C-alpha positions as YAML, in Angstrom:
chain: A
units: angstrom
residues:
- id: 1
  name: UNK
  ca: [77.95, 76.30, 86.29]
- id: 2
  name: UNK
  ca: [75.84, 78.67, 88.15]
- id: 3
  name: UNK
  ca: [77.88, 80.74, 90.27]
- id: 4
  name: UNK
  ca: [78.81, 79.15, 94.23]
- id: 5
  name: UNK
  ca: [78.59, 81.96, 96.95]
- id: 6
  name: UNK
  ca: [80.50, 81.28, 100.02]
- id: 7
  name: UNK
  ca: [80.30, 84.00, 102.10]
- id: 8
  name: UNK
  ca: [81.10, 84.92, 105.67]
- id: 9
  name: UNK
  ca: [77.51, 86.82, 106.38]
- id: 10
  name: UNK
  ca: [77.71, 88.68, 109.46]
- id: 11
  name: UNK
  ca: [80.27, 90.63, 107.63]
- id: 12
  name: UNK
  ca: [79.03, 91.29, 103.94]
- id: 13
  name: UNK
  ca: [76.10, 93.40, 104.13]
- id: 14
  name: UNK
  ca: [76.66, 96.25, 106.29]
- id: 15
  name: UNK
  ca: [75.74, 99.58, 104.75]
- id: 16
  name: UNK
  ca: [79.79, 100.88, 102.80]
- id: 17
  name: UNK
  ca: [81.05, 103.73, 104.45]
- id: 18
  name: UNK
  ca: [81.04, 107.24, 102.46]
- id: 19
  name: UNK
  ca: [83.61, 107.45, 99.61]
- id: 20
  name: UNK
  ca: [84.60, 103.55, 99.59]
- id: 21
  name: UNK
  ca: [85.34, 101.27, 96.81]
- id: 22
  name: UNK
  ca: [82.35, 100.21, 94.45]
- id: 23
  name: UNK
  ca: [80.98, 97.04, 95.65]
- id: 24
  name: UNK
  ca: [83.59, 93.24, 94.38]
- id: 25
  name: UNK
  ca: [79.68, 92.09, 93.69]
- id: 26
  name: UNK
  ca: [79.20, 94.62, 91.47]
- id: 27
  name: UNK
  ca: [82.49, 93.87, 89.23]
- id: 28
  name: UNK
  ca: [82.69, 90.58, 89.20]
- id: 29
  name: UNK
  ca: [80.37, 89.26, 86.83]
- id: 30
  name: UNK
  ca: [77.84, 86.33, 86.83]
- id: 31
  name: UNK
  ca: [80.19, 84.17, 84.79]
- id: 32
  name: UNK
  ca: [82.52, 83.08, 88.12]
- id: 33
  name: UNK
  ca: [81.86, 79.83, 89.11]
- id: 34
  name: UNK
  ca: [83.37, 80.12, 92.44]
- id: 35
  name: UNK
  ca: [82.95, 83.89, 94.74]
- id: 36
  name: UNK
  ca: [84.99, 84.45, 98.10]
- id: 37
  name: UNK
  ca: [84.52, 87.79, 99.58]
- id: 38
  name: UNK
  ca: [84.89, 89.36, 103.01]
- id: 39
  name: UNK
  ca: [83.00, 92.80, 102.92]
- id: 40
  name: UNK
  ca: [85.24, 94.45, 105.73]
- id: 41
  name: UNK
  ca: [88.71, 93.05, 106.48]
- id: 42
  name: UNK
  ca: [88.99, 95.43, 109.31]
- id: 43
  name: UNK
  ca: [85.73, 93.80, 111.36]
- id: 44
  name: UNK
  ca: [86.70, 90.62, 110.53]
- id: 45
  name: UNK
  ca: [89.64, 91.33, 112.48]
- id: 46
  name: UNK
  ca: [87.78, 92.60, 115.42]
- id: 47
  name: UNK
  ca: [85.63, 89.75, 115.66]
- id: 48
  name: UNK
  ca: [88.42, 87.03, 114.87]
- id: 49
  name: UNK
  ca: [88.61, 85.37, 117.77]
- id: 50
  name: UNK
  ca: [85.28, 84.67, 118.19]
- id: 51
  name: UNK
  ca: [84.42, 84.15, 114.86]
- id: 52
  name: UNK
  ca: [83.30, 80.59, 113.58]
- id: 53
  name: UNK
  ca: [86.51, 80.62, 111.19]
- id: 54
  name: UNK
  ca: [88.56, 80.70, 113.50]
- id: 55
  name: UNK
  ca: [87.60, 77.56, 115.09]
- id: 56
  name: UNK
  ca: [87.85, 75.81, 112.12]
- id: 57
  name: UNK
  ca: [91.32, 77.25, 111.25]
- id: 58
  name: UNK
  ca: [92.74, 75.81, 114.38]
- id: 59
  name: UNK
  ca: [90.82, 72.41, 114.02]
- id: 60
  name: UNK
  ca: [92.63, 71.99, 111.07]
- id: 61
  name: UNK
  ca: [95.61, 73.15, 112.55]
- id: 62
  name: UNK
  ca: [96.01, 76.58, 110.60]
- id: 63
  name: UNK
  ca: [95.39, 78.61, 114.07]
- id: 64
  name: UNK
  ca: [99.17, 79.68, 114.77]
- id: 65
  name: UNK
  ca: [99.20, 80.94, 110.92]
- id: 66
  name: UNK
  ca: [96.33, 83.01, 111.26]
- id: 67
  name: UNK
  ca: [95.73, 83.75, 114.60]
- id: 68
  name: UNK
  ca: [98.03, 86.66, 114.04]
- id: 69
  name: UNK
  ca: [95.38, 88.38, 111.69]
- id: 70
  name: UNK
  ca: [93.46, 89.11, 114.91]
- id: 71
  name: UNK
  ca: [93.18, 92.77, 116.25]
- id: 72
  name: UNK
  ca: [93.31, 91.03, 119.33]
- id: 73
  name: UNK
  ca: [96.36, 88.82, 118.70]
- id: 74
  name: UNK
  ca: [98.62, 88.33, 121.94]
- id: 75
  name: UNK
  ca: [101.69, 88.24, 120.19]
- id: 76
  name: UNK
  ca: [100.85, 89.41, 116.33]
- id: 77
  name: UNK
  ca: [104.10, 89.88, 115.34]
- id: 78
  name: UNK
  ca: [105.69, 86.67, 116.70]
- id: 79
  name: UNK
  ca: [108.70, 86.46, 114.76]
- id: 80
  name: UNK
  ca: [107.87, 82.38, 114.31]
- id: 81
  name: UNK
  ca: [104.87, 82.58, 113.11]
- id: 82
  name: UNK
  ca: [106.07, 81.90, 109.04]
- id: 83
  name: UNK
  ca: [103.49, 84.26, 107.94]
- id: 84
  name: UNK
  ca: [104.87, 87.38, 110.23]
- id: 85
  name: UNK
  ca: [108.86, 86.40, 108.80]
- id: 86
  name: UNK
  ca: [107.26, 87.04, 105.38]
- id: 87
  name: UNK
  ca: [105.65, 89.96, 106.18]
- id: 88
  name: UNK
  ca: [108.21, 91.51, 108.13]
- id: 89
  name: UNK
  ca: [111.60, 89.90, 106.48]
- id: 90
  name: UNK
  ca: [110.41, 90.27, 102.43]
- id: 91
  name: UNK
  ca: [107.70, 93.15, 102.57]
- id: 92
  name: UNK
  ca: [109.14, 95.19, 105.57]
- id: 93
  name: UNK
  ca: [105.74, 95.37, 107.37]
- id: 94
  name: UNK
  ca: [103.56, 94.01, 110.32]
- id: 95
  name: UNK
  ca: [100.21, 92.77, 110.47]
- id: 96
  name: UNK
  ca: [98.81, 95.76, 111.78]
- id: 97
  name: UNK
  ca: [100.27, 98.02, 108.55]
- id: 98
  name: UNK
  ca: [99.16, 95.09, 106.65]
- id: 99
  name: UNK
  ca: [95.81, 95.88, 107.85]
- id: 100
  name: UNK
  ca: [95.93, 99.08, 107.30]
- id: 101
  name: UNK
  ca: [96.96, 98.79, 103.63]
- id: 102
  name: UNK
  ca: [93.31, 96.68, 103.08]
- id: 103
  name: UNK
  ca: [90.64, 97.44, 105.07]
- id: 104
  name: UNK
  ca: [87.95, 96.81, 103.60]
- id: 105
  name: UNK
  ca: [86.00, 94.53, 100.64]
- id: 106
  name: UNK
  ca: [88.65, 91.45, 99.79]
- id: 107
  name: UNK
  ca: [87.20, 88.87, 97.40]
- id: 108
  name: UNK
  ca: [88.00, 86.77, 94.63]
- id: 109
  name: UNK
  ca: [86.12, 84.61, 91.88]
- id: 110
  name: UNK
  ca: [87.05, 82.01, 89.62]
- id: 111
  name: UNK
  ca: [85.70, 81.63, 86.06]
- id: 112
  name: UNK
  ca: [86.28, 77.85, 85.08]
- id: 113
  name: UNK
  ca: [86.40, 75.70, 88.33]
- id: 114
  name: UNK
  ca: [84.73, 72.86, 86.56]
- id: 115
  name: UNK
  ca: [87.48, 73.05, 83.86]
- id: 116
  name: UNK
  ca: [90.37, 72.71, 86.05]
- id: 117
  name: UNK
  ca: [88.45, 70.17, 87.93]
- id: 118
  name: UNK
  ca: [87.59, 67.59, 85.32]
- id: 119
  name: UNK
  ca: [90.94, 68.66, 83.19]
- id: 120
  name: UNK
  ca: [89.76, 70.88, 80.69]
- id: 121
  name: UNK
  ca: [91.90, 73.48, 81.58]
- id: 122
  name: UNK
  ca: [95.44, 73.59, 82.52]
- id: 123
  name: UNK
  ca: [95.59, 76.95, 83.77]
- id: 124
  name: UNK
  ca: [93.00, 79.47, 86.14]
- id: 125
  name: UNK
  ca: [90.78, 81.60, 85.12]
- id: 126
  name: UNK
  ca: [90.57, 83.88, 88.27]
- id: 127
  name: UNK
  ca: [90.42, 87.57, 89.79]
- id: 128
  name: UNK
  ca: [91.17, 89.28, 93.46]
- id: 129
  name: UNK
  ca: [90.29, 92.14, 94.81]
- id: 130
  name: UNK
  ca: [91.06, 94.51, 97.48]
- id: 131
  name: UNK
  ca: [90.08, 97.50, 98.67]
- id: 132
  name: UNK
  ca: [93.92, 99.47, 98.69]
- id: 133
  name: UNK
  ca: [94.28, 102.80, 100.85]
- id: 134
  name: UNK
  ca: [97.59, 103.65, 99.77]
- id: 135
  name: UNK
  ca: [98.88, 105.38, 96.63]
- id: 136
  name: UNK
  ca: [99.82, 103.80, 93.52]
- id: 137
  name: UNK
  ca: [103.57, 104.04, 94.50]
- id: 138
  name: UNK
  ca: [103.32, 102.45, 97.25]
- id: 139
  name: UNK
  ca: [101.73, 99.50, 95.57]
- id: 140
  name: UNK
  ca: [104.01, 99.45, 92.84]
- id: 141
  name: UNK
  ca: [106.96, 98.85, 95.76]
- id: 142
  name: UNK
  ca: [105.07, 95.70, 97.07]
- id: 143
  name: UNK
  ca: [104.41, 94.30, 93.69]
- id: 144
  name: UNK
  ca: [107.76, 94.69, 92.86]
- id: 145
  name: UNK
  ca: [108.76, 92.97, 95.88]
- id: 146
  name: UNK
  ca: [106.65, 90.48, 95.40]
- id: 147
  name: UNK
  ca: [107.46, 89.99, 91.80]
- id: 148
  name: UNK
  ca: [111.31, 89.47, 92.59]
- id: 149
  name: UNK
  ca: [110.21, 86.80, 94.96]
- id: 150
  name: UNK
  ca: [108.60, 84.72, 92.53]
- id: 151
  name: UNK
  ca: [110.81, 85.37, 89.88]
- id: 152
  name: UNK
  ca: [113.77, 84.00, 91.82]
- id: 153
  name: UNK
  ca: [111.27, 81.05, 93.77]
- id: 154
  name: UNK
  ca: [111.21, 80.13, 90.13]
- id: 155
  name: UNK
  ca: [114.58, 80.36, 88.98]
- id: 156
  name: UNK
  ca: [116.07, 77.98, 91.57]
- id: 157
  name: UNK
  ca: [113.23, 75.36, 90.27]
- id: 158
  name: UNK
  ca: [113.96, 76.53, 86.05]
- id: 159
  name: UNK
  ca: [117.72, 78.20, 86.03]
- id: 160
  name: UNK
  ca: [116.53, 79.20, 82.08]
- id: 161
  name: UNK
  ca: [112.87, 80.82, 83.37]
- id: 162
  name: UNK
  ca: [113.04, 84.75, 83.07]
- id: 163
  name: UNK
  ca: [110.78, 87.13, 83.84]
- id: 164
  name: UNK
  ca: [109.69, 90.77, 82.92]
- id: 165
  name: UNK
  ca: [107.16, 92.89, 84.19]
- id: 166
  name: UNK
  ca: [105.62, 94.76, 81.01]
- id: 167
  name: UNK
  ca: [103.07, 98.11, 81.32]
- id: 168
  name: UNK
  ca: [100.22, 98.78, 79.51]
- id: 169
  name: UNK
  ca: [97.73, 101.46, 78.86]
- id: 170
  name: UNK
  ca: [94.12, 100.58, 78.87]
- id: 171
  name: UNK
  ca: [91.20, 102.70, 79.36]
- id: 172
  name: UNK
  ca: [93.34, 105.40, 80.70]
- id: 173
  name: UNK
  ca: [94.71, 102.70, 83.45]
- id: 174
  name: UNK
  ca: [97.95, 101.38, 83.77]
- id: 175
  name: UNK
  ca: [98.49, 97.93, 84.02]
- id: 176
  name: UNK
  ca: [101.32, 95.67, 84.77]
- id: 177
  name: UNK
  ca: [101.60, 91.73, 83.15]
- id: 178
  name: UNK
  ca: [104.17, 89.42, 84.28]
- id: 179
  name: UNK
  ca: [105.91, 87.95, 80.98]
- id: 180
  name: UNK
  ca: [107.56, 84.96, 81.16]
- id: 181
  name: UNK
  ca: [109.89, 82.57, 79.21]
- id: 182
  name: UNK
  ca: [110.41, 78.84, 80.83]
- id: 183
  name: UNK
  ca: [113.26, 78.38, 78.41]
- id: 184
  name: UNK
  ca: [110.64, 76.72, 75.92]
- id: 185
  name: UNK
  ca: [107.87, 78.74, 75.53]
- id: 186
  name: UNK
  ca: [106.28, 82.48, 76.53]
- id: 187
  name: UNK
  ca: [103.40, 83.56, 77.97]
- id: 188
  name: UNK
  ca: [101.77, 85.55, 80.59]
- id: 189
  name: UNK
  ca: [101.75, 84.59, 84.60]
- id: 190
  name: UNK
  ca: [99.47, 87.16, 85.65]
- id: 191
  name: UNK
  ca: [98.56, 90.82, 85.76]
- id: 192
  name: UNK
  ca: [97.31, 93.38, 88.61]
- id: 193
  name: UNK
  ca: [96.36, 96.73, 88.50]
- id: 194
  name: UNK
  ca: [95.00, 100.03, 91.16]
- id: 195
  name: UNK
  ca: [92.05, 101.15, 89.67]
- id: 196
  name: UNK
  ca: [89.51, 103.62, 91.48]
- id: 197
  name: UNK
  ca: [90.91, 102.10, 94.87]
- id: 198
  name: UNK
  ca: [90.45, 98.68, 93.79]
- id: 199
  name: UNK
  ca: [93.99, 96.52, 93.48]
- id: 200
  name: UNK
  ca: [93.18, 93.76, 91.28]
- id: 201
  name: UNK
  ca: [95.30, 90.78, 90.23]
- id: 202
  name: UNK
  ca: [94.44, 88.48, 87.76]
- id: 203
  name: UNK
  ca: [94.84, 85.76, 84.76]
- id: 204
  name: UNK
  ca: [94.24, 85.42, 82.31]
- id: 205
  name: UNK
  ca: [95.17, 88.97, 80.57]
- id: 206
  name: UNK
  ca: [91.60, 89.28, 79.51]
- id: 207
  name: UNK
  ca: [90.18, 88.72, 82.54]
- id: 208
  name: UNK
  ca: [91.97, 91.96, 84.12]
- id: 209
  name: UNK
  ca: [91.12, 94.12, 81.14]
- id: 210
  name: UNK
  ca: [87.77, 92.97, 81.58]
- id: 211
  name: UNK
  ca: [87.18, 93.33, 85.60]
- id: 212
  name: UNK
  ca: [89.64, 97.20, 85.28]
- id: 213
  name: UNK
  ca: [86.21, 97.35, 82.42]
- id: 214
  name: UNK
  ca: [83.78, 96.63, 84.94]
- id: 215
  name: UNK
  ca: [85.30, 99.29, 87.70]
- id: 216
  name: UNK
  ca: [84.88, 102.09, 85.36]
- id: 217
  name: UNK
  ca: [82.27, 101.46, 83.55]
- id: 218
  name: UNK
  ca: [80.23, 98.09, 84.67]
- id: 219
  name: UNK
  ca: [79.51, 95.13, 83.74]
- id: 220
  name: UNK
  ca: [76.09, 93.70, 81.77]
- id: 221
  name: UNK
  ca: [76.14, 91.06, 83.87]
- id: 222
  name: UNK
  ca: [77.13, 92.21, 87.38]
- id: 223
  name: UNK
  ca: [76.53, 88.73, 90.57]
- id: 224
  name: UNK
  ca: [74.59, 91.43, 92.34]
- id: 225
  name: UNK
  ca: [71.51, 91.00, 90.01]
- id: 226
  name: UNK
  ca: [71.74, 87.44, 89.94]
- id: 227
  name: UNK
  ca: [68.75, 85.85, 91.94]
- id: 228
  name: UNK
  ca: [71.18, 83.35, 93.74]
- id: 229
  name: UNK
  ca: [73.11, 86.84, 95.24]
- id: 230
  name: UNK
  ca: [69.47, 88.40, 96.41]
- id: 231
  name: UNK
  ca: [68.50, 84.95, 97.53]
- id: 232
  name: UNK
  ca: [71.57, 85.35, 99.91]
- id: 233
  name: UNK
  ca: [70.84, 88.81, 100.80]
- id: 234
  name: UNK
  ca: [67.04, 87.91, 101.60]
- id: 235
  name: UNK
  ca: [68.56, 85.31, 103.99]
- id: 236
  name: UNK
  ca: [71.29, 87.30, 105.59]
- id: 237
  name: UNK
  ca: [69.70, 91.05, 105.07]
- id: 238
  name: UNK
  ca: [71.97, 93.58, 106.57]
...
């Protein structure tokens, strides 16, 4: 399957400032099936409310949920707002330090979409990435956070499920894999890493070693050299 870009244009091919993060279409590889990406998180947020998105969002009744990612959000920490609990109850931050934290590039691609789709896979093949301005420290505290949440989300489903988050060294990196044990059988949830300024999370294992691969080295195969990513540039130029 050739890969599907779905973009938000107005927002993708502005020139990167100075010193930022090496381009998501420059890691992830021509293999994904499916691409998101927003080039800069903190435009986006800028233009929110007027952005087509947004419409659609609160069409299909989303609008309360993320109306709060606006820079211009009347009340963006609104305690009932789910999303702002979560953020503020569980991760100790608001939207604005949220914002803070990413932005820039966020994006994602997934390798075998028609595979889940048609049932020949059971499980994703899929990255993220985000441009991270804090320190590795800092990132380690929220994906610990996070990775309590889950674990114990889980346990209240599975009282046998256990989980343990495992380092490992590769290509000078460190990264971190989320071992698990259902009571039946082990294997591996997911994986993220900080490399160059890039947080990535992903599944399965090989696809992080592979994308932490791309970041320091590249990739054969990069989307930006594909003719359906210059096609899209051509149409949208920046």
């Amino acid at each position: 399957m050739k890969p599907l870009l779905l973009l938000i244009p107005a927002l993708f091919f502005a020139s990167l400032p100075a010193g930022a993060a090496k381009p998501l279409f420059e890691i992830i590889d021509r293999d994904a099936d499916l691409v998101l990406a927003v080039h800069d998180v903190t435009a986006l947020r800028e233009s929110w409310a007027k952005h087509p998105l947004a419409k659609q969002f609160d069409e299909a009744g989303l609008g309360r949920l993320f109306g709060a990612f606006s820079e211009n959000a009347v009340e963006p920490d609104d305690p009932s707002n789910p999303l702002t609990q979560v953020l503020q109850d569980e991760f100790n931050l608001t939207w604005q330090e949220l914002a803070e934290l990413f932005p820039g590039q966020v994006g994602g691609g997934i390798y075998n979409l028609s595979e889940l789709i048609f049932g020949g896979a059971e499980e994703p093949d899929l990255v993220i990435l985000a441009e991270f301005s804090g320190s590795a420290e800092r990132l380690d505290e929220l994906m610990q956070i996070q990775f309590e949440r889950n674990a114990r989300a889980q346990k209240e489903v599975n009282p046998s499920i256990e989980h343990e988050l495992v380092e490992e060294t590769f290509m000078g990196e460190t990264l971190y894999f989320d071992e698990v044990f259902d009571g039946e059988r082990s294997y591996t949830e997911d994986g993220f890493a900080l490399v160059e300024g890039v947080f990535i999370l992903a599944t399965p294992k090989e696809r992080l070693r592979s994308v932490v691969e791309s970041i320091k080295v590249g990739t054969d195969s990069p989307l930006a050299q594909t003719s359906g990513y210059r096609g899209f540039r051509d149409e949208w130029p920046a």
